[in-house]
Structure formats: structure tokens, C-alpha cells
Tab-separated table of N, CA and C in Angstrom:
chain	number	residue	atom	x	y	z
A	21	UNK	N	-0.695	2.951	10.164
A	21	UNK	CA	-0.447	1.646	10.743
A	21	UNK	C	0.580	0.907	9.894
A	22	UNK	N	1.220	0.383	10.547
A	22	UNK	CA	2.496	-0.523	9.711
A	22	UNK	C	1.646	-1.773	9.859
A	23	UNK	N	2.196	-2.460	8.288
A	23	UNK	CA	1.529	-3.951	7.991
A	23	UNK	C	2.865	-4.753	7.508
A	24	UNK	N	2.446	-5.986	7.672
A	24	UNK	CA	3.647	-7.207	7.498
A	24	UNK	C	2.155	-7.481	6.480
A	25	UNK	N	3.403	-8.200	5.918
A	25	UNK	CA	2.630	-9.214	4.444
A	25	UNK	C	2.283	-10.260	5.173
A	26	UNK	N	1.198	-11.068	4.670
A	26	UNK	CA	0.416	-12.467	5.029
A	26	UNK	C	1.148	-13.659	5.035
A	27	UNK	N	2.154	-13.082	3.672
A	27	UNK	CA	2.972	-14.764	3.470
A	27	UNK	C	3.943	-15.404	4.146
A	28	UNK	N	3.834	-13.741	5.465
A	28	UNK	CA	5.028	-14.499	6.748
A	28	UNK	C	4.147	-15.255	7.432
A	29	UNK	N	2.682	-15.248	7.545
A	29	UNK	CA	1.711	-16.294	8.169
A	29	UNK	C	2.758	-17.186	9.095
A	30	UNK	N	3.427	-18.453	8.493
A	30	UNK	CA	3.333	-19.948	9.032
A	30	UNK	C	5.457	-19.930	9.225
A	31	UNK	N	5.798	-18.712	8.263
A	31	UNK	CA	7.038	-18.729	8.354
A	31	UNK	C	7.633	-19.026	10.333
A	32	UNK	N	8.918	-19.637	9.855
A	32	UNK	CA	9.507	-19.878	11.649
A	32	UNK	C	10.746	-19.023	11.786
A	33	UNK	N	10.118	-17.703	12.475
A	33	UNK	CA	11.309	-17.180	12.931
A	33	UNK	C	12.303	-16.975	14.035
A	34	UNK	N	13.702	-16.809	14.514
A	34	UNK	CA	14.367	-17.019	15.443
A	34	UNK	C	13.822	-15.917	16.090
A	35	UNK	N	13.939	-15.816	17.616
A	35	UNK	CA	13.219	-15.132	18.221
A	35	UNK	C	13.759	-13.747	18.182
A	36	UNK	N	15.182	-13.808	17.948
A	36	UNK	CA	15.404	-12.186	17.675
A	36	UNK	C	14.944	-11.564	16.119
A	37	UNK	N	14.738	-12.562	15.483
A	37	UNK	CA	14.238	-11.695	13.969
A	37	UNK	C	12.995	-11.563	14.625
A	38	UNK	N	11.807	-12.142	15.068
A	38	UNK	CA	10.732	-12.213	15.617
A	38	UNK	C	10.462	-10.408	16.623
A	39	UNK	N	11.414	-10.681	17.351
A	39	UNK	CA	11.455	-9.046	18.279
A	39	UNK	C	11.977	-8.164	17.529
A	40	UNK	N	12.606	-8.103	16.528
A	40	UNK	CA	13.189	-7.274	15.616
A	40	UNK	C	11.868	-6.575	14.838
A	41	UNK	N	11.375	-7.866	14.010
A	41	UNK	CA	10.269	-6.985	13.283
A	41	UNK	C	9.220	-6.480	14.490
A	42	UNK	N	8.800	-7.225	15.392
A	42	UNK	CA	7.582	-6.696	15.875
A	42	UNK	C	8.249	-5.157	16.586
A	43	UNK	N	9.392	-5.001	16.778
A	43	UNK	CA	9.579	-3.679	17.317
A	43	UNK	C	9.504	-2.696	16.427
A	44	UNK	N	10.123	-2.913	15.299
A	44	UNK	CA	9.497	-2.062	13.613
A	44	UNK	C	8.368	-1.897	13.544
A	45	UNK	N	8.120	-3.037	13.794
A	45	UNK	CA	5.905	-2.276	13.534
A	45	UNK	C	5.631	-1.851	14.239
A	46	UNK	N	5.807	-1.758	15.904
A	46	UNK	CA	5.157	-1.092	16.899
A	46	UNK	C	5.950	-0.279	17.110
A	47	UNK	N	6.732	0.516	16.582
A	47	UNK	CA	7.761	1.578	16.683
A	47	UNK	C	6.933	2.873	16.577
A	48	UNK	N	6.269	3.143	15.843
A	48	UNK	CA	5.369	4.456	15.608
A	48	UNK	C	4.440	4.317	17.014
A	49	UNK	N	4.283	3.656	17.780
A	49	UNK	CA	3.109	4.101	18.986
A	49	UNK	C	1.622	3.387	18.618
A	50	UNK	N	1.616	2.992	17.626
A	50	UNK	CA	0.019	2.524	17.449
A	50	UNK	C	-0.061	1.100	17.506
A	51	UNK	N	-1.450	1.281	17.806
A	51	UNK	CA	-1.773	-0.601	18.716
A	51	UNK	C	-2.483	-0.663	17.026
A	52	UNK	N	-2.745	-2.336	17.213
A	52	UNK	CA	-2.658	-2.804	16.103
A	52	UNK	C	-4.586	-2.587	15.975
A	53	UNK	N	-5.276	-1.912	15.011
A	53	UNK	CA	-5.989	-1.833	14.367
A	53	UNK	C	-7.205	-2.342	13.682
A	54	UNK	N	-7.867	-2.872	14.324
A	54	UNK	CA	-8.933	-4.090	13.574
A	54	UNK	C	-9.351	-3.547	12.072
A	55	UNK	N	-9.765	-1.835	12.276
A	55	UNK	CA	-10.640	-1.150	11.162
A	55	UNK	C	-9.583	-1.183	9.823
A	56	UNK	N	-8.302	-0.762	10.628
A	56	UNK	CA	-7.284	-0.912	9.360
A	56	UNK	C	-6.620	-2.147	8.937
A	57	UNK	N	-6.771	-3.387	9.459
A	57	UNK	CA	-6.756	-4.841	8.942
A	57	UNK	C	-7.920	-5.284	8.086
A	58	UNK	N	-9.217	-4.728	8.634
A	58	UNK	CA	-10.577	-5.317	7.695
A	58	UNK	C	-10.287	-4.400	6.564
A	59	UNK	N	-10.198	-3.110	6.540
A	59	UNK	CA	-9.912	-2.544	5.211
A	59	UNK	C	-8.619	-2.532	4.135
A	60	UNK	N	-7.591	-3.359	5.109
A	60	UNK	CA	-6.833	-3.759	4.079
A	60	UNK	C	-7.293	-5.467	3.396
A	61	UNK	N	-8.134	-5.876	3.832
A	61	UNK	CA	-8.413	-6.976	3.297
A	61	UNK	C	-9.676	-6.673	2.642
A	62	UNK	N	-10.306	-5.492	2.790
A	62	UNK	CA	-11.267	-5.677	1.637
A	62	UNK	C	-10.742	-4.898	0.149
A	63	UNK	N	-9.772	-4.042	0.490
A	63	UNK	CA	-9.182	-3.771	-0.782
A	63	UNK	C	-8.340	-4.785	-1.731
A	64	UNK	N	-7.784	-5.963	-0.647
A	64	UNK	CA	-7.706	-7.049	-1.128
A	64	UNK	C	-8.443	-7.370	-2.163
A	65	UNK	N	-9.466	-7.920	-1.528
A	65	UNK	CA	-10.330	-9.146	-2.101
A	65	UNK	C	-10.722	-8.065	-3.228
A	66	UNK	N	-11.244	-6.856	-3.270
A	66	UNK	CA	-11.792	-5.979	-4.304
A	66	UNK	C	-11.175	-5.734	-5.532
A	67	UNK	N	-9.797	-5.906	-5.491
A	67	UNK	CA	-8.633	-6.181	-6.328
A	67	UNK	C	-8.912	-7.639	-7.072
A	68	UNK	N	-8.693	-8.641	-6.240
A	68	UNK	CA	-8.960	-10.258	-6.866
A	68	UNK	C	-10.083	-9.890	-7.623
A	69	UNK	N	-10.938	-9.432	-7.211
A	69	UNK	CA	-12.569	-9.522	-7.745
A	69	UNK	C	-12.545	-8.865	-9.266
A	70	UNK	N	-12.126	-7.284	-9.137
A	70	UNK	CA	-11.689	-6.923	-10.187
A	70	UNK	C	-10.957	-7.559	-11.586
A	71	UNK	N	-9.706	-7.868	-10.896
A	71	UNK	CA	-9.136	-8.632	-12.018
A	71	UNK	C	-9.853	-9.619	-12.229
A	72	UNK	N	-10.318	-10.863	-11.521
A	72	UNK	CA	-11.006	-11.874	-12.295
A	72	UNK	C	-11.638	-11.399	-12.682
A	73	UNK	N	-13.054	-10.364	-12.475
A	73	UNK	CA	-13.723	-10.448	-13.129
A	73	UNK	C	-13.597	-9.346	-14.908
A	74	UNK	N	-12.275	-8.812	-14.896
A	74	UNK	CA	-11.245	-8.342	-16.107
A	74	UNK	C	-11.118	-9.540	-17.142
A	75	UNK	N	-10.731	-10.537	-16.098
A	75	UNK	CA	-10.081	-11.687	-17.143
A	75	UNK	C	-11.231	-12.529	-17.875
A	76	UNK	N	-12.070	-12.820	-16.980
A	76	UNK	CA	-13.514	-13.026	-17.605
A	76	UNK	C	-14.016	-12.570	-18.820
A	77	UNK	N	-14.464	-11.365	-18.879
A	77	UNK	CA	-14.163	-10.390	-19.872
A	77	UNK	C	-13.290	-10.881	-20.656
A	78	UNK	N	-12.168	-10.948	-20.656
A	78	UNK	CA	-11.284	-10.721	-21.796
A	78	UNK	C	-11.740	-12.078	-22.508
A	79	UNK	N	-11.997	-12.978	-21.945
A	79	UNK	CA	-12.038	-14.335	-21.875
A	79	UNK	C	-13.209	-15.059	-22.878
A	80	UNK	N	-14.474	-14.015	-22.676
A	80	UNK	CA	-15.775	-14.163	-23.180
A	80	UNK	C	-15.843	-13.661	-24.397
A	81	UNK	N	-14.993	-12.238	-24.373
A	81	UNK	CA	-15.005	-11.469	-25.549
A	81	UNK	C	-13.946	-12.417	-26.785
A	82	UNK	N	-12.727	-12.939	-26.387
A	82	UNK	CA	-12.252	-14.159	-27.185
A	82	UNK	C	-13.121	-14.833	-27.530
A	83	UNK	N	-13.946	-15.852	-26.837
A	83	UNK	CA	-14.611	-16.670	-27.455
A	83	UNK	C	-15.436	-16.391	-28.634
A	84	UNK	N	-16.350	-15.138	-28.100
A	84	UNK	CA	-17.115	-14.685	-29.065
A	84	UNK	C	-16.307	-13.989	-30.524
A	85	UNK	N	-14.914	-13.662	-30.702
A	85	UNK	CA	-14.110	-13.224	-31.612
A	85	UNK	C	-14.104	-14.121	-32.330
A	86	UNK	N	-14.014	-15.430	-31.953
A	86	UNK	CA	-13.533	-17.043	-32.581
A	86	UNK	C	-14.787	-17.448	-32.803
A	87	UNK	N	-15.929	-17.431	-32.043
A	87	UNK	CA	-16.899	-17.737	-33.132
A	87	UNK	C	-17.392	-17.033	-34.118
A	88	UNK	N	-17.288	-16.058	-33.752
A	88	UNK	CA	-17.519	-14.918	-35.348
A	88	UNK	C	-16.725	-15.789	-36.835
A	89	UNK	N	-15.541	-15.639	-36.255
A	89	UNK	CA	-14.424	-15.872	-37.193
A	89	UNK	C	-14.126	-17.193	-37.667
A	90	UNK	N	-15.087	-18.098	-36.851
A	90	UNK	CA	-15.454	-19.447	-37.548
A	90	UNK	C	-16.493	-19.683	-38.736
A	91	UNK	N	-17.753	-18.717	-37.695
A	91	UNK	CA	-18.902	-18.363	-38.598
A	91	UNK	C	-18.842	-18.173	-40.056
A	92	UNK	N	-17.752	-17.101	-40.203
A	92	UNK	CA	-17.635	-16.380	-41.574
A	92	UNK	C	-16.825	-17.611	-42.208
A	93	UNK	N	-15.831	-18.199	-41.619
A	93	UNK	CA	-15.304	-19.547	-42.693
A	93	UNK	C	-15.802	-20.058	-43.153
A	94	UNK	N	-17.225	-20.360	-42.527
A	94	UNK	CA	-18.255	-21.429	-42.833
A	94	UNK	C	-19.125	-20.875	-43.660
A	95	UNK	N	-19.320	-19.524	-43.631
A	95	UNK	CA	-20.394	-19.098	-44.537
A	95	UNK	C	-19.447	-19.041	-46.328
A	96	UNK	N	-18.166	-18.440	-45.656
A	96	UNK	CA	-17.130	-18.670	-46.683
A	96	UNK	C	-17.058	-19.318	-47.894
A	97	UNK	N	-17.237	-20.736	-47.003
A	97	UNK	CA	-17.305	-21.931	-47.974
A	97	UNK	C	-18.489	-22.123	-48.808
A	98	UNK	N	-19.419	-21.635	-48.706
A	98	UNK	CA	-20.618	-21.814	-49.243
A	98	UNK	C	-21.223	-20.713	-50.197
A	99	UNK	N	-20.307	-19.598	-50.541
A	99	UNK	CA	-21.173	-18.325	-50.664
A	99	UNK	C	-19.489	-17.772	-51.232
């Protein structure tokens, strides 16, 4: 199945760029796909999910680096 990106959503196109692309995508013979739209959007979102929840991670594990590394200043000073 041929896919257009999302971020043409709201774009305004002249009607021959408009028949231009849609004849590119429907050029191969296939009608447009529900199973292969829901599964390109759940690989989507599975991606977002991933990385945030990567950055999270990275995010938590900082904090906890910096309090270690405060900890020991403080014990530092005393000892």
C-alpha cells in the first residue's frame, strides 16, 4: 500500500497537485486499506511510547547519578 505522510493533513493543494498525488498512490491497483492504516499507526504510537519511555530512563537514571554524587560530597565533608 502506498502512504502519504500525515503532515499533508490540512495542507491546500491546487487541484492538479491534488490529482497528481492521488494518482501516485492509487497507481499500483489497491484500494486504500483500513488494516494497513491501523497498523501503520500503531507502529507509530509504539515508537513514541518506546522512546519516551527510553528518555524516562535516561532521565531517572541521571537523577539518581546526581544524587549519589551529592551524597558522597556531603559525606565528604564530614569524614
Amino acid at each position: 500500500m502506498a502512504t502519504l505522510s500525515a503532515d499533508f493533513q490540512y495542507t491546500r493543494w491546487s487541484d492538479s497537485i491534488e490529482r497528481s498525488v492521488m494518482n501516485q498512490v492509487l497507481s499500483n491497483g489497491e484500494a486504500v486499506s483500513m488494516k494497513d492504516i491501523g497498523g501503520t499507526m500503531l507502529k507509530g504510537c509504539k515508537k513514541i511510547g518506546s522512546t519516551l519511555g527510553n528518555a524516562i530512563c535516561k532521565m531517572a537514571e541521571a537523577l539518581y547519578e546526581a544524587r549519589a554524587k551529592e551524597a558522597r560530597r556531603l559525606i565528604s565533608n564530614y569524614y
